[in-house]
Tab-separated table of C-alpha atoms in Angstrom:
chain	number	residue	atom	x	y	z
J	254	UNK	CA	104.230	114.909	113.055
J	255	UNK	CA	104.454	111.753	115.203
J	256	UNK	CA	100.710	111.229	115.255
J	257	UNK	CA	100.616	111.144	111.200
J	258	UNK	CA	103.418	109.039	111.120
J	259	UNK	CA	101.950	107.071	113.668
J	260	UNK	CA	98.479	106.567	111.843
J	261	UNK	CA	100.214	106.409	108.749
J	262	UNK	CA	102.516	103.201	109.310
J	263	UNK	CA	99.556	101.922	110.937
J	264	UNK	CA	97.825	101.965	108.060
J	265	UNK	CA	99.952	100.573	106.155
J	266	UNK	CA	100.586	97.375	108.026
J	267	UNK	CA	97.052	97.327	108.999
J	268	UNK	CA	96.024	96.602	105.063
J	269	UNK	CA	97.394	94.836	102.383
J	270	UNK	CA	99.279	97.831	100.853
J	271	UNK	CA	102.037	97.712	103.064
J	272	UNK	CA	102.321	93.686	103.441
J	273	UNK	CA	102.027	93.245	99.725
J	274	UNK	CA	104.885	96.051	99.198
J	275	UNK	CA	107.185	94.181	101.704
J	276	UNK	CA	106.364	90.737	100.192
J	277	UNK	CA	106.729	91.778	96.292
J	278	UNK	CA	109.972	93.225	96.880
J	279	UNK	CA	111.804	90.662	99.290
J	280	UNK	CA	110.166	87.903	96.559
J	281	UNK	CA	111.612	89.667	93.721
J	282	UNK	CA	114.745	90.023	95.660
J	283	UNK	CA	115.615	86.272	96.600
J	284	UNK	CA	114.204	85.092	93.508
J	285	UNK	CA	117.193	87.304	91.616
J	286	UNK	CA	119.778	85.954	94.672
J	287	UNK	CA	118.835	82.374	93.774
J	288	UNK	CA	119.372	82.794	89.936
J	289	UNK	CA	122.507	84.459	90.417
J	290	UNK	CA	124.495	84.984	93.781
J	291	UNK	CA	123.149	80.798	93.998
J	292	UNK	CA	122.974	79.240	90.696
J	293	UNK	CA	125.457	81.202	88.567
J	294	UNK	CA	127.626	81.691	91.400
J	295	UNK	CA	128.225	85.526	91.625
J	296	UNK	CA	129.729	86.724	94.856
J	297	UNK	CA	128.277	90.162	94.097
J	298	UNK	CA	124.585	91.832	94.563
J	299	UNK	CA	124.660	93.737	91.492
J	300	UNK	CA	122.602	92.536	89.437
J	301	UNK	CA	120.168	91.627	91.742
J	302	UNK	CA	120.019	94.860	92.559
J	303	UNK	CA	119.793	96.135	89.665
J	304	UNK	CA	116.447	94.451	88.932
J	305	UNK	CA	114.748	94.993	92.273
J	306	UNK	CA	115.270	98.626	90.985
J	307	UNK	CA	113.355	98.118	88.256
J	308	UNK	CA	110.788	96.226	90.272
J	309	UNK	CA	110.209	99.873	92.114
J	310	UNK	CA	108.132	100.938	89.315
J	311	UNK	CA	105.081	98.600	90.235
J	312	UNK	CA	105.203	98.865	93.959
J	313	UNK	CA	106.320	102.272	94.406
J	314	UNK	CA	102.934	103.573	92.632
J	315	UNK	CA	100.619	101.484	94.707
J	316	UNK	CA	101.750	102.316	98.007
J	317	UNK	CA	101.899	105.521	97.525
J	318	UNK	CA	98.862	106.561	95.568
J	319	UNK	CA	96.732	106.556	99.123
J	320	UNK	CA	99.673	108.582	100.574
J	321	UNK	CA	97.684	112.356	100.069
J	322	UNK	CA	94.968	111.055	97.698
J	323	UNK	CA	92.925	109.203	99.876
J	324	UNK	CA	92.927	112.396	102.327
J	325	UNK	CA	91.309	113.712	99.780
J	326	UNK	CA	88.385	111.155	98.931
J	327	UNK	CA	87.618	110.240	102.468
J	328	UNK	CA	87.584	114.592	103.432
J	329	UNK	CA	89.968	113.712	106.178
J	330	UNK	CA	92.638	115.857	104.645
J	331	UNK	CA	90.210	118.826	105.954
J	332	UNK	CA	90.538	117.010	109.809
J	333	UNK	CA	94.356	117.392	109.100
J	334	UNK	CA	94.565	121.084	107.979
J	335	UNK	CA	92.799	121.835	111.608
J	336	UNK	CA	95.362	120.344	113.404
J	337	UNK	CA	98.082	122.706	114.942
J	338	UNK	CA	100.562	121.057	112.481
J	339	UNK	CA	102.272	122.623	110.085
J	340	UNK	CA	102.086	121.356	106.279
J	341	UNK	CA	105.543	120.062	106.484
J	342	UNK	CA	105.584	118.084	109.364
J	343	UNK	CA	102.490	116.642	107.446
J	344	UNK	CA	104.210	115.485	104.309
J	345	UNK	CA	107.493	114.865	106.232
J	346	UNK	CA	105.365	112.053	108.747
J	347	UNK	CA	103.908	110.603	105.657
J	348	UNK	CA	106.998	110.063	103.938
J	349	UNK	CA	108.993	109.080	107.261
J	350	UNK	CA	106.267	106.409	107.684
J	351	UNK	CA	106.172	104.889	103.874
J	352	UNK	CA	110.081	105.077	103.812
J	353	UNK	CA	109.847	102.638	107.264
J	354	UNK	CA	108.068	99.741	105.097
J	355	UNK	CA	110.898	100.395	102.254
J	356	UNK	CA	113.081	99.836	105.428
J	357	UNK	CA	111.724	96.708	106.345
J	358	UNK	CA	112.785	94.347	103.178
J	359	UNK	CA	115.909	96.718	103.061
J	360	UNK	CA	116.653	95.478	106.777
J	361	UNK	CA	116.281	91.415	105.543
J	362	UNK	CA	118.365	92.357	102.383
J	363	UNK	CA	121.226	93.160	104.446
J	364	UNK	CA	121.368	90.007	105.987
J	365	UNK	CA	121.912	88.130	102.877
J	366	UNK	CA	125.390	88.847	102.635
J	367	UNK	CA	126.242	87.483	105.805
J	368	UNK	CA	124.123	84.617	105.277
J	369	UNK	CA	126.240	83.941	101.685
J	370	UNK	CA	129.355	84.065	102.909
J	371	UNK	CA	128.738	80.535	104.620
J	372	UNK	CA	128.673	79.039	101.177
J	373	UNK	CA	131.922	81.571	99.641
J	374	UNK	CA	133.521	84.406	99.282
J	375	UNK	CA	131.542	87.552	99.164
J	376	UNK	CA	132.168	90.917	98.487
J	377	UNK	CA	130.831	92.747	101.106
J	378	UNK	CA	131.526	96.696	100.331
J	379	UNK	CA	129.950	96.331	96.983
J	380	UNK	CA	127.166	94.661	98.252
J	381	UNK	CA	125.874	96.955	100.864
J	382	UNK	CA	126.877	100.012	98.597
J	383	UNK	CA	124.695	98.256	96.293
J	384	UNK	CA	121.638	97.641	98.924
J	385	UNK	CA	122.623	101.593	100.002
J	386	UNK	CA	122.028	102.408	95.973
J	387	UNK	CA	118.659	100.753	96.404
J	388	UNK	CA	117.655	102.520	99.586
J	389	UNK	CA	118.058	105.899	98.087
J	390	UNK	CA	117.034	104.896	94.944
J	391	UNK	CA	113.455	104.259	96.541
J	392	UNK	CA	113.417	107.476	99.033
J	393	UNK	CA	113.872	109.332	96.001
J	394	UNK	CA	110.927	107.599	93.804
J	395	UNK	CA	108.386	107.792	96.944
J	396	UNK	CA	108.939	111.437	97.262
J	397	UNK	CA	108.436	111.536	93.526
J	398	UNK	CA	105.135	109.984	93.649
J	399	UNK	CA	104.132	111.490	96.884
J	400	UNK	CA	104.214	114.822	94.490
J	401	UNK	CA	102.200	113.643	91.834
J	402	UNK	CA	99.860	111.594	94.705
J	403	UNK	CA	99.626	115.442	96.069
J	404	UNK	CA	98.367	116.633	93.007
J	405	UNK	CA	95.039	114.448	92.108
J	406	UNK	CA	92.108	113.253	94.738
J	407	UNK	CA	91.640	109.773	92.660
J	408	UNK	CA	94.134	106.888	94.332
J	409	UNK	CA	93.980	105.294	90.550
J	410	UNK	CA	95.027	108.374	89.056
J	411	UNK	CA	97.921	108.989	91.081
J	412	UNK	CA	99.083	105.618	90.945
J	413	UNK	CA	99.062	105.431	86.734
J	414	UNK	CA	100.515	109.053	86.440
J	415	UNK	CA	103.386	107.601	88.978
J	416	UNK	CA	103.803	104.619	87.276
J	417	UNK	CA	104.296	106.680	83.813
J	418	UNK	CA	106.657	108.625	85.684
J	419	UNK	CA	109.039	105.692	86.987
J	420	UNK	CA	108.881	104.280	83.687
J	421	UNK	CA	109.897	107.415	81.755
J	422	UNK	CA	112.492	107.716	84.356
J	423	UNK	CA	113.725	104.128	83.755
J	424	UNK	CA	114.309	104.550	79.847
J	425	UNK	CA	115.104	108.115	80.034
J	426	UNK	CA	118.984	107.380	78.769
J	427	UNK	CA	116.994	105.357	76.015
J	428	UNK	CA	115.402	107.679	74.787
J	429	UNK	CA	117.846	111.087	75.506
J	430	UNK	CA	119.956	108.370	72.895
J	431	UNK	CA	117.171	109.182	70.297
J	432	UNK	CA	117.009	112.948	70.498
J	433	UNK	CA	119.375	114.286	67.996
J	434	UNK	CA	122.311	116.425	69.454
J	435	UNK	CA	122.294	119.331	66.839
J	436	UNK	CA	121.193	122.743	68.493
J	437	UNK	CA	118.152	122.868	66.950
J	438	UNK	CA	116.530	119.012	68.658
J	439	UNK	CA	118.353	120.982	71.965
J	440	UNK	CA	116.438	124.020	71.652
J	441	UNK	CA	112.860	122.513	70.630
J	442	UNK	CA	113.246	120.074	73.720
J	443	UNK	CA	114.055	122.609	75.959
J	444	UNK	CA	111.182	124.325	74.845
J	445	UNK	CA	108.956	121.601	75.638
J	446	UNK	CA	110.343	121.225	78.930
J	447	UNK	CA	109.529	124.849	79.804
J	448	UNK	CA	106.061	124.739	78.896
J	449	UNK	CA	106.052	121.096	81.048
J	450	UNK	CA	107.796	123.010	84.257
J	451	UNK	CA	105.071	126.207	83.480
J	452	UNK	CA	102.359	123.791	84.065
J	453	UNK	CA	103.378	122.685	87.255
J	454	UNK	CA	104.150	125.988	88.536
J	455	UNK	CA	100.442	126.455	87.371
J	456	UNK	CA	99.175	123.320	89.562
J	457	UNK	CA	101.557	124.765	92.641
J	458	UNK	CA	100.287	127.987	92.373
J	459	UNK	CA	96.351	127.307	91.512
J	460	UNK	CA	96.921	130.529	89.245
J	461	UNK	CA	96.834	129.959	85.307
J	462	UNK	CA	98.795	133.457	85.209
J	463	UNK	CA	101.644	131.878	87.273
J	464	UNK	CA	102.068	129.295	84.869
J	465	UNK	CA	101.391	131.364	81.973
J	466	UNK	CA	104.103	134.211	82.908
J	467	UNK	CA	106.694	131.547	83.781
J	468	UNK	CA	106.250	129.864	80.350
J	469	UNK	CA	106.669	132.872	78.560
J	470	UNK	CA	110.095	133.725	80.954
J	471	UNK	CA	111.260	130.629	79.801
J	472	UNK	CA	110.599	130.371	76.336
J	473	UNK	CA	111.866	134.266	75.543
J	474	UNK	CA	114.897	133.619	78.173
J	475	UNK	CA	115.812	130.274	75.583
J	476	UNK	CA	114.874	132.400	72.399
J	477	UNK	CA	117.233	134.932	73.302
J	478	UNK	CA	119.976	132.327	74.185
J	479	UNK	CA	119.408	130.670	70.446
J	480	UNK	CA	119.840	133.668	69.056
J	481	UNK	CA	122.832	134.917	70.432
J	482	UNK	CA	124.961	131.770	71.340
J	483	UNK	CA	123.474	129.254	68.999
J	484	UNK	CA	126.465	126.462	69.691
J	485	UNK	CA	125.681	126.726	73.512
J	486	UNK	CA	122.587	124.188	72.605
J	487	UNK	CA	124.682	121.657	70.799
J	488	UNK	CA	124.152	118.177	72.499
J	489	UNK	CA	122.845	120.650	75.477
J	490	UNK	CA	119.422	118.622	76.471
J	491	UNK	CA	121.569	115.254	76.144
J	492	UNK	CA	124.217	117.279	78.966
J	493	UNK	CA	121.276	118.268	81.124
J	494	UNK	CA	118.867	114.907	80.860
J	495	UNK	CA	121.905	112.670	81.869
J	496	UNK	CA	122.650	114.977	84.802
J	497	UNK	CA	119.336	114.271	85.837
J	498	UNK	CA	118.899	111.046	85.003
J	499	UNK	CA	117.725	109.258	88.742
J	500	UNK	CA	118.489	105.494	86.986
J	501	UNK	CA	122.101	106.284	86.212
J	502	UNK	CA	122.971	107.684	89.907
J	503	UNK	CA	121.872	104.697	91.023
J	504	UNK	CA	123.650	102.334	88.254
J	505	UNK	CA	126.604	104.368	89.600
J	506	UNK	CA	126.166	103.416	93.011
J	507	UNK	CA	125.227	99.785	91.701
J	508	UNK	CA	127.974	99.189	90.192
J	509	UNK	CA	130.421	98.676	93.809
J	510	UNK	CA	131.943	101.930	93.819
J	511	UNK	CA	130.578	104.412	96.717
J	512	UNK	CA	129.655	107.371	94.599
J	513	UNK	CA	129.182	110.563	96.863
J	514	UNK	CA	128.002	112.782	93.923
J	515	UNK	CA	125.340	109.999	93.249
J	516	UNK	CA	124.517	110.141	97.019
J	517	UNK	CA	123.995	113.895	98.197
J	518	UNK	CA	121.933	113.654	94.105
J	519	UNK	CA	119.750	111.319	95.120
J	520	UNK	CA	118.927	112.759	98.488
J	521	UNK	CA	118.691	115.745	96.702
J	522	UNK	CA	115.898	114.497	94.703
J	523	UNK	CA	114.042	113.527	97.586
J	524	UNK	CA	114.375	116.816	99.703
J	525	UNK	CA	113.132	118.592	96.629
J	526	UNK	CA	109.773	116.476	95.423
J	527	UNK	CA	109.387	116.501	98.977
J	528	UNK	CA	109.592	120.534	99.181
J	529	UNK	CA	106.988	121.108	95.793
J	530	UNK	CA	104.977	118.100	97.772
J	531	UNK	CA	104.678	120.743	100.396
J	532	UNK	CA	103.800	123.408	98.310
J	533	UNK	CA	101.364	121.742	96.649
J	534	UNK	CA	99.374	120.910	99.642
J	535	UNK	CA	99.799	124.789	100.842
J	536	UNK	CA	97.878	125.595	98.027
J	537	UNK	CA	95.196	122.863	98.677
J	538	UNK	CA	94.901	123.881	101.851
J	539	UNK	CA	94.106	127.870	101.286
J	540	UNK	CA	92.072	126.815	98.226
């Protein structure tokens, strides 16, 4: 696991993915600091925050998308399957090695409180549970696009399916707000999300019968539940989509007071797009 995480980091600081991920994000950072910790006076990170966040969804995708991809294209990933490593300590170097360049601007961000408090009064809890929302906030969105990096050979690919995914995660309370809350809207989205979860047990598995059993499971198990407790589905996706929802965790977080729901959540997140990242290379591997 050391020598991927090794060759990995390496890699990363050796190109321009890494430096250019570092750079964008401390840029975007100070940039927000300047307009409002400096110029409007706030003695809070929040906001600041708040918008590197968003920032995530453009660098996030493009250091990532070489992560298991580019194994792929360049046939080394067959070099890696013949080392006496197992597939997790595969993924877990990879990640362990991209999550050290997110640590990086992290690291500098931290300073910036101590550096502000020369010129006034800063709030100093809020703004490091603030920088901690970030932190987990982009664990949690690497994993994510480690997945769907795991699950196509082209690097262009992965990085416009993660993108899509970051940005549907980003305006996910948006658009739960446009889903009507009767149990019917619950029931037909639910639906939908089956047959979406069916097809990646179907890519997990490399077996279309996989998928195909667990989407009929799922759709009979929700027909059933319709039928015979009809008001369990009102407002039931809205429930269930905000529970989810990765952006709001870290709003939570963001907003000064140390959430540990929002915390063991997030990490959550990552252990488990980390876990299917695994699986999905198991069945590349045997393939």
């Amino acid at each position: 696991m050391i020598a991927v995480f090794t060759r990995e980091f390496k890699s990363y600081m050796n190109n321009m993915t890494g430096h250019i991920f570092i750079g964008f994000l401390l840029l975007f950072f100070g940039v927000c600091v300047a307009i409002y910790n400096l110029f409007l006076g706030m003695a809070s990170f929040r906001f600041a925050i708040e918008i590197t966040g968003i920032a995530f969804l453009v660098v996030v995708p493009i250091i990532t998308m070489r992560s298991l991809g580019r194994d792929r294209t360049n046939l080394t990933d067959t070099h890696l399957f013949s080392l006496p490593l197992k597939v997790s300590e595969i993924i877990i170097g990879k990640f362990l090695a991209t999550a050290l360049v997110l640590v990086i601007p992290i690291g500098v961000m931290m300073l910036y409180p101590l550096i502000l408090s020369a010129y006034g009064n800063m709030h100093y809890a809020s703004s490091y549970c603030a920088i901690l929302a970030l932190f987990l906030l982009g664990l949690a969105l690497i994993s994510i696009c480690m997945f769907i990096s795991s699950l196509t050979e082209s690097q262009v690919i992965a990085a416009v399916l993660s993108f899509g995914a970051l940005l549907f995660l980003l305006i996910l309370p948006l658009l739960i707000a446009l889903v009507p809350k009767d149990a019917l809207a619950s029931f037909l989205c639910l639906v939908a999300l089956s047959f979406i979860l069916a097809a990646i047990v179907w890519k997990l598995t490399s077996n279309i019968n996989a998928g195909m059993i667990a989407a009929v499971l799922l759709v009979v198990a929700l027909c059933a539940l319709y039928y015979f407790k009809k008001s369990l589905f009102e407002g039931l996706f809205h429930k269930i989509m905000t529970g989810l929802s990765l952006y709001d965790r870290f709003y939570d977080l963001n907003s000064g007071v140390f959430d540990l729901g929002s915390v063991v959540y997030l990490l959550s997140v990552t252990v488990f797009f980390l876990f299917i990242s695994v699986q999905s290379l198991e069945t590349r591997r045997w393939s």
